[in-house]
C-alpha cells in the first residue's frame, strides 16, 4: 500500500509531528484522502496523466447533468485508487456550482468501510 501524507481540513495542508517531521497517514485515512483527491481532481489537471479526474468543466459544473452520470464519474475516479474494492455514493447534491456528497469506500485490505465526505 502506498504511503500518504495526511492533509488538514479545511486547508488541505501538510501535518507535522511535535518534532517537526512529516506525519504519515494510517491506512484508512490514506484510502479516504486518496479517494477524496481523485474526486477533487478536474479532468486534464494532472499533467502526467490528463485522463485522470472528473469532467467538472466539460460535463458537471454549470450543466446540471443527471445524478447517475456524476455518480458514475465519482465511482470511476475512486476506483483509480489501487486499494479500493467497492464504492457507494450517497447524499449527492449540486447547489450553486458546489458538489457535495458522501462516498463510502471499502478497501481490499480492510472489510470496514471508510467514509469520504466532499
Short mmCIF file of C-alpha atoms in Angstrom, two decimals:
data_model
loop_
_atom_site.label_atom_id
_atom_site.label_comp_id
_atom_site.label_asym_id
_atom_site.label_seq_id
_atom_site.Cartn_x
_atom_site.Cartn_y
_atom_site.Cartn_z
CA UNK A 1 0.00 0.00 0.00
CA UNK A 2 1.22 3.46 -0.84
CA UNK A 3 2.13 5.86 1.96
CA UNK A 4 0.12 9.07 2.11
CA UNK A 5 0.83 12.34 3.87
CA UNK A 6 -2.29 13.37 5.82
CA UNK A 7 -3.70 16.77 4.96
CA UNK A 8 -5.53 19.11 7.33
CA UNK A 9 -9.14 20.16 6.97
CA UNK A 10 -10.21 22.62 5.71
CA UNK A 11 -6.84 23.90 4.49
CA UNK A 12 -5.64 20.64 2.86
CA UNK A 13 -2.15 21.33 4.23
CA UNK A 14 0.65 19.01 5.44
CA UNK A 15 0.76 17.74 9.04
CA UNK A 16 3.87 17.82 11.22
CA UNK A 17 4.56 15.91 14.45
CA UNK A 18 5.78 17.77 17.58
CA UNK A 19 9.39 17.33 16.40
CA UNK A 20 8.61 18.97 13.05
CA UNK A 21 8.71 15.79 10.98
CA UNK A 22 6.14 14.95 8.31
CA UNK A 23 3.46 12.54 9.53
CA UNK A 24 2.28 9.51 7.52
CA UNK A 25 -1.41 8.67 7.49
CA UNK A 26 -2.83 5.40 8.78
CA UNK A 27 -4.22 3.04 6.09
CA UNK A 28 -7.88 4.09 6.46
CA UNK A 29 -7.02 7.79 6.33
CA UNK A 30 -4.78 7.15 3.32
CA UNK A 31 -7.62 5.49 1.39
CA UNK A 32 -10.12 8.21 2.32
CA UNK A 33 -7.73 11.01 1.40
CA UNK A 34 -6.59 9.40 -1.85
CA UNK A 35 -10.22 8.89 -2.92
CA UNK A 36 -11.05 12.49 -1.96
CA UNK A 37 -8.10 13.72 -4.01
CA UNK A 38 -9.20 11.63 -7.00
CA UNK A 39 -12.72 13.06 -6.77
CA UNK A 40 -11.47 16.65 -6.41
CA UNK A 41 -9.23 16.41 -9.48
CA UNK A 42 -10.51 18.15 -12.59
CA UNK A 43 -10.14 16.22 -15.86
CA UNK A 44 -6.91 17.32 -17.55
CA UNK A 45 -5.49 18.87 -14.37
CA UNK A 46 -2.78 16.21 -13.85
CA UNK A 47 -0.13 16.92 -16.45
CA UNK A 48 1.37 13.44 -16.00
CA UNK A 49 -1.98 11.76 -16.87
CA UNK A 50 -4.59 14.12 -18.34
CA UNK A 51 -7.13 11.28 -18.31
CA UNK A 52 -7.42 11.41 -14.51
CA UNK A 53 -10.17 13.39 -12.81
CA UNK A 54 -13.80 14.27 -13.23
CA UNK A 55 -15.08 16.28 -16.21
CA UNK A 56 -16.22 19.16 -13.99
CA UNK A 57 -15.88 21.90 -16.65
CA UNK A 58 -16.93 19.67 -19.53
CA UNK A 59 -19.99 17.88 -18.09
CA UNK A 60 -20.82 18.76 -14.46
CA UNK A 61 -20.45 22.36 -13.28
CA UNK A 62 -22.99 24.66 -14.89
CA UNK A 63 -24.51 21.78 -16.87
CA UNK A 64 -26.98 20.11 -14.44
CA UNK A 65 -26.18 16.55 -15.55
CA UNK A 66 -28.21 13.58 -14.31
CA UNK A 67 -27.01 12.36 -10.94
CA UNK A 68 -26.33 8.94 -12.47
CA UNK A 69 -23.59 10.47 -14.66
CA UNK A 70 -21.95 12.27 -11.72
CA UNK A 71 -22.12 9.14 -9.54
CA UNK A 72 -20.58 7.05 -12.32
CA UNK A 73 -17.73 9.56 -12.72
CA UNK A 74 -17.14 9.70 -8.95
CA UNK A 75 -17.05 5.89 -8.76
CA UNK A 76 -14.67 5.75 -11.72
CA UNK A 77 -12.33 8.25 -10.03
CA UNK A 78 -12.49 6.38 -6.70
CA UNK A 79 -11.52 3.13 -8.40
CA UNK A 80 -8.29 4.74 -9.64
CA UNK A 81 -7.03 4.29 -6.05
CA UNK A 82 -5.40 0.86 -6.13
CA UNK A 83 -6.70 -0.48 -2.80
CA UNK A 84 -10.39 0.37 -3.40
CA UNK A 85 -12.63 -2.73 -3.56
CA UNK A 86 -16.10 -1.11 -3.54
CA UNK A 87 -17.62 2.39 -3.79
CA UNK A 88 -21.06 3.70 -2.81
CA UNK A 89 -22.06 7.33 -3.41
CA UNK A 90 -24.82 8.84 -1.24
CA UNK A 91 -26.31 12.25 -0.50
CA UNK A 92 -25.08 13.73 -3.78
CA UNK A 93 -26.04 17.40 -4.23
CA UNK A 94 -25.04 20.07 -6.73
CA UNK A 95 -26.10 23.52 -5.49
CA UNK A 96 -24.70 26.81 -6.81
CA UNK A 97 -21.76 25.09 -8.51
CA UNK A 98 -20.82 23.28 -5.28
CA UNK A 99 -20.85 19.49 -5.45
CA UNK A 100 -21.26 17.74 -2.10
CA UNK A 101 -21.90 14.19 -1.05
CA UNK A 102 -20.62 11.12 0.74
CA UNK A 103 -18.60 8.27 -0.69
CA UNK A 104 -18.35 5.02 1.25
CA UNK A 105 -15.30 3.00 0.24
CA UNK A 106 -14.21 -0.48 1.21
CA UNK A 107 -10.51 -1.26 0.79
CA UNK A 108 -9.03 -4.57 -0.29
CA UNK A 109 -7.02 -4.81 2.95
CA UNK A 110 -9.89 -3.98 5.32
CA UNK A 111 -13.53 -5.08 5.36
CA UNK A 112 -14.57 -2.00 7.35
CA UNK A 113 -15.89 0.81 5.11
CA UNK A 114 -14.24 4.23 5.11
CA UNK A 115 -16.42 7.31 4.57
CA UNK A 116 -15.29 10.26 2.44
CA UNK A 117 -17.32 13.47 2.58
CA UNK A 118 -16.75 16.05 -0.13
#
